[in-house]
Coordinates of C-alpha atoms and ligand atoms in Angstrom, one line a residue:
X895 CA 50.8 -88.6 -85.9
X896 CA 53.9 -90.3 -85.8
X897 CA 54.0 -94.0 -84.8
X898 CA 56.3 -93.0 -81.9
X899 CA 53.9 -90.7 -80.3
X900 CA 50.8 -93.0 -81.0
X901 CA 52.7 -95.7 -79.5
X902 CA 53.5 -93.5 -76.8
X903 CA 50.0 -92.3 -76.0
X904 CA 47.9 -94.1 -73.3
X905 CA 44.8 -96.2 -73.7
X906 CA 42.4 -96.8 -71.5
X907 CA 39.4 -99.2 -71.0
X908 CA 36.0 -96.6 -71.4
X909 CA 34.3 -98.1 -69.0
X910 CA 36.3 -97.6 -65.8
X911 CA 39.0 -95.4 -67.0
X912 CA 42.4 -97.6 -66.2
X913 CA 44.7 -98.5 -68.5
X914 CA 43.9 -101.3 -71.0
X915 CA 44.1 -102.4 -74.8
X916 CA 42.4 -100.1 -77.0
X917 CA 40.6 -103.5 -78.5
X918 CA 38.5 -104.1 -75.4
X919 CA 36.8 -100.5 -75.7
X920 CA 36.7 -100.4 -79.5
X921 CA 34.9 -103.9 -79.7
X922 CA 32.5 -102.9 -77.0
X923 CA 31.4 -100.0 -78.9
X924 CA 31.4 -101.3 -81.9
X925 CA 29.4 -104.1 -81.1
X926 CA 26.6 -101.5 -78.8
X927 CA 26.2 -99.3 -81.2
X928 CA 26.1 -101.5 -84.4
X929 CA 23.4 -103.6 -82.6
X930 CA 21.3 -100.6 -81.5
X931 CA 21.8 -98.6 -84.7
X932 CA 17.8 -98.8 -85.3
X933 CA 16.9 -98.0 -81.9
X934 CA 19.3 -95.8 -80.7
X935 CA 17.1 -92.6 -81.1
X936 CA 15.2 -93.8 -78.4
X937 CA 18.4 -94.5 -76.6
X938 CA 20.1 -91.4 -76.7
X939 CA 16.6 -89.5 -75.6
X940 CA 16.2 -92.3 -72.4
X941 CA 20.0 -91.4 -71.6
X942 CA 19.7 -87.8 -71.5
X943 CA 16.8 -87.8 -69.7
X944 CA 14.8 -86.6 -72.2
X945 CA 17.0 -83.6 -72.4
X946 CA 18.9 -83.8 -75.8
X947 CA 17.5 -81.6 -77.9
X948 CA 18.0 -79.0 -75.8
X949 CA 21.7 -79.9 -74.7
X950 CA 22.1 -79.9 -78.8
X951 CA 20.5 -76.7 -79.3
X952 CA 23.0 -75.4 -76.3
X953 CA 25.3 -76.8 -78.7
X954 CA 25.1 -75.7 -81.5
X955 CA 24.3 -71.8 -80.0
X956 CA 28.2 -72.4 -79.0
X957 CA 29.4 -72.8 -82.5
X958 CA 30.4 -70.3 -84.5
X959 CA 28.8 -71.3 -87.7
X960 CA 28.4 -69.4 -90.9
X961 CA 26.9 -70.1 -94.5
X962 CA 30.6 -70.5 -95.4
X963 CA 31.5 -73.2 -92.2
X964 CA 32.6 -76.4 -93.5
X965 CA 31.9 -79.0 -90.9
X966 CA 33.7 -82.4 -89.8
X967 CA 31.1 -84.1 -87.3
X968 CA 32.8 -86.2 -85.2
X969 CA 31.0 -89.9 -84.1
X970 CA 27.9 -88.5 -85.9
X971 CA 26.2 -91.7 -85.7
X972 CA 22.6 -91.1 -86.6
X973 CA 23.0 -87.7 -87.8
X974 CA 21.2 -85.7 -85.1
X975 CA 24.0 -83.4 -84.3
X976 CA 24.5 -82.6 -88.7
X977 CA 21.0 -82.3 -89.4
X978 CA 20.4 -79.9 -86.8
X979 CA 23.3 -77.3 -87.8
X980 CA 22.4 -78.1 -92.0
X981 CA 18.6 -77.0 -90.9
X982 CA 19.1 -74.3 -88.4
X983 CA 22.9 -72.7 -90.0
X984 CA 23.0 -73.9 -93.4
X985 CA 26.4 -74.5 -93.6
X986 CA 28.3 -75.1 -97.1
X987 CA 29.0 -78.3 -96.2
X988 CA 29.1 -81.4 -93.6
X989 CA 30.9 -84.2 -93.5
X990 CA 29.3 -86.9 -90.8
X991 CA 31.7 -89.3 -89.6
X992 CA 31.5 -92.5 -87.5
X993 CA 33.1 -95.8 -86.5
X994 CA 30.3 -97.7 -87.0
X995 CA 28.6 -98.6 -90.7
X996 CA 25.5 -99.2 -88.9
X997 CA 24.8 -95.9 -87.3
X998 CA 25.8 -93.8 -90.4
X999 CA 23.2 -96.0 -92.8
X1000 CA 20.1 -94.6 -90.3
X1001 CA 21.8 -91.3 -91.0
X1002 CA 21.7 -91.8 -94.7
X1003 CA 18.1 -92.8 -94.4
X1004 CA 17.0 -89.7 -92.6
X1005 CA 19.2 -87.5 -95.3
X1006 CA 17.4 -89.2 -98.2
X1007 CA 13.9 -88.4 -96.6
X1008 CA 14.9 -85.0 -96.4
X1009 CA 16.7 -84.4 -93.2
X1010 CA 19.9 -82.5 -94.7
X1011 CA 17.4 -79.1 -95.5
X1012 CA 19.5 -79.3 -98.7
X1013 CA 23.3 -78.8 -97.2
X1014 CA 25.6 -80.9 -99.1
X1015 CA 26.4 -83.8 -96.6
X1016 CA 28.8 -86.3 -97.2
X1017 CA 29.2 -89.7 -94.8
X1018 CA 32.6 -91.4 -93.8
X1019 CA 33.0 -94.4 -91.7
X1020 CA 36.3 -93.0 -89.7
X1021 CA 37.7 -93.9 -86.5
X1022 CA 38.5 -90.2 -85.0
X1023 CA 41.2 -92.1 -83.5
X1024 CA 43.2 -92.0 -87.1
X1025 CA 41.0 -89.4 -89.2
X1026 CA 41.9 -89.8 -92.9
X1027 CA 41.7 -86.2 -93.7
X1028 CA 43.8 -83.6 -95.1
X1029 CA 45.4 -81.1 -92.3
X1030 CA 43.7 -77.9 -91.7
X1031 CA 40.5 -78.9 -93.9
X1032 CA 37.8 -77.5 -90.7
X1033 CA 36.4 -74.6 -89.9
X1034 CA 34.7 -76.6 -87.3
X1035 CA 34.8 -80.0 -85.3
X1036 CA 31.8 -81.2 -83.5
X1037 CA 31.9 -84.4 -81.4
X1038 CA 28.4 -85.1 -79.2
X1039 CA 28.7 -88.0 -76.6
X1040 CA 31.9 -89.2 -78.7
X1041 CA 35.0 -88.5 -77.0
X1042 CA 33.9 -90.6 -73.7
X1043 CA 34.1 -93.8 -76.0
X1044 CA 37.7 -93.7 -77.6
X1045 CA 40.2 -95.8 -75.7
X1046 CA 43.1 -93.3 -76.9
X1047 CA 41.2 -89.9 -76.2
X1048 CA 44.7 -88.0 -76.3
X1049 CA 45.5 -89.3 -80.3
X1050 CA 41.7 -88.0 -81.0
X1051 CA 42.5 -84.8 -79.9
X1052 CA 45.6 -84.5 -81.7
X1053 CA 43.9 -85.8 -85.3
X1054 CA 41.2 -83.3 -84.7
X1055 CA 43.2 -80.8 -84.0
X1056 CA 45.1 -81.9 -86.7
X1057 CA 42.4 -81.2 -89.5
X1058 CA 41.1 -78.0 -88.5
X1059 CA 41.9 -75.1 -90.2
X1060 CA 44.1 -72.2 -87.9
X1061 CA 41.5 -70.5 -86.0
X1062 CA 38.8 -73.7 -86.2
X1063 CA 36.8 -74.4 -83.3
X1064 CA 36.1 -77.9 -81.7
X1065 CA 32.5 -78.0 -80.3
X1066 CA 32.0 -81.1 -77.7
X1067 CA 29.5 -82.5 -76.0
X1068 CA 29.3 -84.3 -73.6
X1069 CA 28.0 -86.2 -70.0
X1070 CA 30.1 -84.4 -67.3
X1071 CA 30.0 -84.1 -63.5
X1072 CA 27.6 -81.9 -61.7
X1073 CA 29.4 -79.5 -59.5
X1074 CA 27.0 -79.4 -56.9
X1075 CA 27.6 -82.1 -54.0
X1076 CA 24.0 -82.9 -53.6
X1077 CA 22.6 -83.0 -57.4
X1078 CA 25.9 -84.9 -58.0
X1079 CA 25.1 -87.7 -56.0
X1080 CA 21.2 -87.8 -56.7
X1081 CA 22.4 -88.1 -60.3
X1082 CA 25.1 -90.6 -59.6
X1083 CA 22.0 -92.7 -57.9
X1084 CA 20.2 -92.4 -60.7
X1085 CA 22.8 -93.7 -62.9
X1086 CA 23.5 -96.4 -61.5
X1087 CA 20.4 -97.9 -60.3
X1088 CA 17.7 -96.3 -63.1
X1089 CA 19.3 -96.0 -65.8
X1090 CA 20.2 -99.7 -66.4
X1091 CA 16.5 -100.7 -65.3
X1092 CA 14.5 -98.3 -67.3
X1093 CA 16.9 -97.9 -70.0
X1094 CA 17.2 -102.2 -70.1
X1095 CA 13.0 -102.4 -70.2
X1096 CA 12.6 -99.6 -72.7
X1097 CA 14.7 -100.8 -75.4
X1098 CA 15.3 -104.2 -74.3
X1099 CA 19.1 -103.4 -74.5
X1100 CA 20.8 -103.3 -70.1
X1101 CA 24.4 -104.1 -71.4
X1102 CA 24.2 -100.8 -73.4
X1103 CA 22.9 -98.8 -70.4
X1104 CA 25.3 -100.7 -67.6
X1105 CA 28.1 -99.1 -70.2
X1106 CA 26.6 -95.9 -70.4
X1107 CA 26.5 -95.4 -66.7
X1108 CA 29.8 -96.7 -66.1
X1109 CA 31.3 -94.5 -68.9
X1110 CA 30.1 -91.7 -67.4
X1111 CA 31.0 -92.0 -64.3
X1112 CA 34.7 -92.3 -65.4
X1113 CA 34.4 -89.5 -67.6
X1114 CA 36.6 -86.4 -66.7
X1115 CA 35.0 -84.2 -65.1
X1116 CA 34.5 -80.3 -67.0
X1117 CA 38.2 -79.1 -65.8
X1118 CA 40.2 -82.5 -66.2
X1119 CA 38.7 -82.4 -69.6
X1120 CA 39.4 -78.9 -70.7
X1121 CA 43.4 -79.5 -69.3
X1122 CA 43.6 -82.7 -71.8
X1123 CA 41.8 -80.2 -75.0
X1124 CA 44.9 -77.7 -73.6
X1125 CA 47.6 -80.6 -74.0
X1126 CA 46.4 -81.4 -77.2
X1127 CA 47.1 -78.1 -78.3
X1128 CA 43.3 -76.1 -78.4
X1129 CA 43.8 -72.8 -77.0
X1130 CA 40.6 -70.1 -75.3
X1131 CA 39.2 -73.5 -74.1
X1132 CA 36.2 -73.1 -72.0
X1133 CA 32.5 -74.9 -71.5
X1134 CA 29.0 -74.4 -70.4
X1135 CA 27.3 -76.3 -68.0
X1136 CA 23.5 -77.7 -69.2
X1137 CA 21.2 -79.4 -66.6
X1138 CA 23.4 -78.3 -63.4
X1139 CA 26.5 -79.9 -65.0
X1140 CA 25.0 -83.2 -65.9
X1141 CA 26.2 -82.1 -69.4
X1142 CA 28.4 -79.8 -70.7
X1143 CA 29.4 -78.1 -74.0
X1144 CA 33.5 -77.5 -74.5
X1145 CA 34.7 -75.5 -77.2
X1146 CA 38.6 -75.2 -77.6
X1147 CA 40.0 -73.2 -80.9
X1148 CA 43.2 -74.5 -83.1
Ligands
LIG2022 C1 26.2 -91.9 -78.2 S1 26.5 -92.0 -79.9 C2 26.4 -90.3 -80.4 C3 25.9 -90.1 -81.8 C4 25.6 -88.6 -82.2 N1 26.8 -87.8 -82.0 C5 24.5 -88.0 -81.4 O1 24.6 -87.0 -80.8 O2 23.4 -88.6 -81.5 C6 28.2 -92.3 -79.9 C7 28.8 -92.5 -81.2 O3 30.2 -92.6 -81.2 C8 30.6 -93.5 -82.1 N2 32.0 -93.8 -81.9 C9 32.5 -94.5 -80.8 N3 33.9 -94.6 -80.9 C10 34.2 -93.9 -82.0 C11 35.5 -93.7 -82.6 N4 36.6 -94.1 -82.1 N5 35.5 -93.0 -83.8 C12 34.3 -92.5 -84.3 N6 33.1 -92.7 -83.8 C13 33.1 -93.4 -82.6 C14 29.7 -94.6 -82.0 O4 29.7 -95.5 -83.1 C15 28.4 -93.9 -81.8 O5 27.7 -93.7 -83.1

């Protein structure tokens, strides 16, 4: 990307979706995830309502993997998403990304116990912001609960875009809006007014829960996301709904 068009492109604050400094986001997330690098499997399963493994197994049925895929994983942080596809697709290779040192060092941990079922995994501390990658190097992107936490969402679509091969696929995940009025607002309830409490006792960790909720809730919703993946450039973009729209799977092909 030029640095016309990155200074062109719009950044937001992740937390309520208006305009701001891409600092104020990217320290925030830095400084959440780095301090609950050790704890954040327990996070991620309080946050999804216990749901994740399912949502990631809804995943990864979306991707079009094969013994020959070679895999950019996108915010990869402890490796869940990676270690999954190496144990249930045996790709030829993955390559687990993240912003933050802290989260990719549990992911080493887990790979040197075992948890790469032998696929070749390689780990990169990259911002998917300004990915350091060759064009076209892909067959596939995944990205789980990633995009909502990049201030300049637009210039992370473009650089993944960027390095998958023609034909690649980009497989995201992510919290979304439940279509139905009266799950929506049950959910939004319990987002706002649970999640912080139980999440905040639990780990000991509220300020990371307060930003989850309010991420979310400024998150597009499963349309206004799949029209920013078609400005970016992804074609045949479409998604699946998991847990009545609470989450939802995108996939958009280069
Ligand atoms: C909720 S975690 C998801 C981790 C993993 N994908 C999973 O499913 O368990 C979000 C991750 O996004 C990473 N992240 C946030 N902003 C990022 C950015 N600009 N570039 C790369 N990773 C980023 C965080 O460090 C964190 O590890």
């Amino acid at each position: 990307m030029s640095s016309e068009e990155a200074s062109a492109s719009c950044t937001i604050d992740t937390a309520t979706g208006k305009e701001a400094p891409a600092e104020i986001s990217s320290q925030r997330v830095y400084e959440i995830f780095s301090a609950i690098a050790k704890k954040y499997e327990r996070f991620n399963a309080i946050s999804s309502f216990g749901a994740y493994k399912s949502w990631l197994k809804g995943m990864i049925e979306l991707a079009p993997i094969t013994e020959k895929s070679s895999i950019l994983d996108i915010a990869g942080g402890t490796g869940d998403v990676s270690f999954t596809i190496a144990c249930s697709a045996h790709p030829a290779h993955i390559q687990i990304t993240d912003l933050v040192p802290e989260m990719l060092e549990v992911a080493k941990t887990h790979y040197d116990e075992g948890a790469g079922c032998g696929v070749p995994i390689d780990f990169d501390v990259v911002d998917a912001q300004n990915i350091p990658y060759p064009d076209n190097s892909y067959d596939i992107v995944t990205m789980a609960y990633g995009i909502r936490n990049m201030p300049d969402r637009g210039r992370a679509l473009s650089e993944i875009i960027r390095v998958l091969k023609p034909g690649g696929t980009l497989v995201c995940l992510e919290f979304s809006t439940p279509p139905n009025p009266i799950w929506r607002a049950l959910y939004n309830f319990y987002l706002k007014h649970m999640i912080p409490f139980w999440g905040g006792i639990i780990t000991g960790d509220k300020e990371g829960f307060v930003y989850l909720s309010r991420s979310i809730k400024a998150f597009p919703d499963q349309k206004s996301y799949a029209a920013m993946l078609e400005d970016a450039g992804f074609h045949n973009v479409s998604w699946k709904n998991f847990t009545g729209g609470i989450a939802a799977v995108h996939t958009a092909v280069k």
